[in-house]
Coordinates of C-alpha atoms in Angstrom, one line a residue:
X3 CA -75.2 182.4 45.5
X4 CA -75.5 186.1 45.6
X5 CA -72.5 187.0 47.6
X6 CA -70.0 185.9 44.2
X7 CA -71.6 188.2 42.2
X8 CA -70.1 191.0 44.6
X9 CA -66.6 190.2 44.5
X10 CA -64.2 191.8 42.5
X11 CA -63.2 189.6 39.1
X12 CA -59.4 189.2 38.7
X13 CA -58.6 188.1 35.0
X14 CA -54.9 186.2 34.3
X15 CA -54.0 186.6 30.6
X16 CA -51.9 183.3 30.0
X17 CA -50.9 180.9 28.0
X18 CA -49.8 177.0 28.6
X19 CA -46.9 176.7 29.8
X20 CA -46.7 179.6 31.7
X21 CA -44.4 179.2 34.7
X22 CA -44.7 183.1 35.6
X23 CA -48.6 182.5 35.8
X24 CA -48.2 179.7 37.8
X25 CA -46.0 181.5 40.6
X26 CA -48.4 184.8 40.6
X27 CA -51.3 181.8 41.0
X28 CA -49.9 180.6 44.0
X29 CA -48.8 184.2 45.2
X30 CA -52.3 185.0 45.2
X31 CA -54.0 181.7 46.6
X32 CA -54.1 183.8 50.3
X33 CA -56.6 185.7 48.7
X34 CA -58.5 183.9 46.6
X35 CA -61.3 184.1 48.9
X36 CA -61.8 187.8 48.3
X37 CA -62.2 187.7 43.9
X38 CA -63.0 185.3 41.1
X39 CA -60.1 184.3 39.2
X40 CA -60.9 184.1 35.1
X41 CA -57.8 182.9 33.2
X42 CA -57.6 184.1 29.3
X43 CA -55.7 182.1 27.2
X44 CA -54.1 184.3 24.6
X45 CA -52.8 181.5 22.5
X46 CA -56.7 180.5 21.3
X47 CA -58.0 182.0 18.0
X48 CA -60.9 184.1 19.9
X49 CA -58.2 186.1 21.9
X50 CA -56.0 187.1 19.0
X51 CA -56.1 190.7 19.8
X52 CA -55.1 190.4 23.8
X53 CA -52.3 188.1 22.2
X54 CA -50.8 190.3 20.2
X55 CA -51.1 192.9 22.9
X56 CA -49.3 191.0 26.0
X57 CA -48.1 188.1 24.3
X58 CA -44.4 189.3 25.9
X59 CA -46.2 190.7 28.9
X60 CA -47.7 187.8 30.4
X61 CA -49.2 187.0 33.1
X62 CA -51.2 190.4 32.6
X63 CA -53.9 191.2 35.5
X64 CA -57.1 192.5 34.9
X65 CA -58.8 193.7 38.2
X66 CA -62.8 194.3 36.9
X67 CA -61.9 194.9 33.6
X68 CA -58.6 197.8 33.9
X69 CA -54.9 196.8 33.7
X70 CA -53.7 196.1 37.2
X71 CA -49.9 194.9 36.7
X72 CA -48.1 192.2 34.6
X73 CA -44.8 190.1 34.6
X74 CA -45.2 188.9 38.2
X75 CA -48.0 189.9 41.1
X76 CA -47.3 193.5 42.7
X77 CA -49.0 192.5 46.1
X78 CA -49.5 195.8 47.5
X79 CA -51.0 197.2 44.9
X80 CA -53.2 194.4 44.4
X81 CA -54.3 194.5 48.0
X82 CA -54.7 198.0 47.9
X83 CA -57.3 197.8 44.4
X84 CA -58.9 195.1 45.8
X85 CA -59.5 196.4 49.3
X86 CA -60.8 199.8 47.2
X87 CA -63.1 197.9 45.1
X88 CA -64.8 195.8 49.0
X89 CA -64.9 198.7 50.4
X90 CA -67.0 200.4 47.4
X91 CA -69.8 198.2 47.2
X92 CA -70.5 198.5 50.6

């Protein structure tokens, strides 16, 4: 379906366990609707590099590819980039 492809792609760099990640999940479940969620897990040997970057960062959010926030889910500003990227592809 077509109408995925449009939405906005949140990616959660994380690790297991991650009790942080978890919270900013469920945090963001109201809105899940409105992106795709990708997690990265910085603990496997193919994302070395975003593990040494964030590995005391995490949960680090990537809204379509650009730093959005880490440490725990700024919801304004989350609503704010992701209503800016709906509102551009329109």
């Amino acid at each position: 379906c077509s109408a995925s492809a449009n939405k906005p792609v949140l990616t959660l760099f994380t690790k297991k366990p991650c009790p942080l990640c978890d919270e900013a999940k469920e945090v963001l479940e109201p809105y899940k609707r409105r992106f795709i969620l990708q997690e990265v897990d910085i603990t496997l040997p193919e994302n070395s590099a975003w593990n040494d970057k964030y590995k005391y960062d995490i949960p680090v959010f990537h809204l379509n590819g650009k730093f959005l926030m880490k440490h725990q889910v700024d919801i304004q500003k989350f609503e704010d980039q992701l209503t800016k990227l709906e509102l551009q592809k329109d």
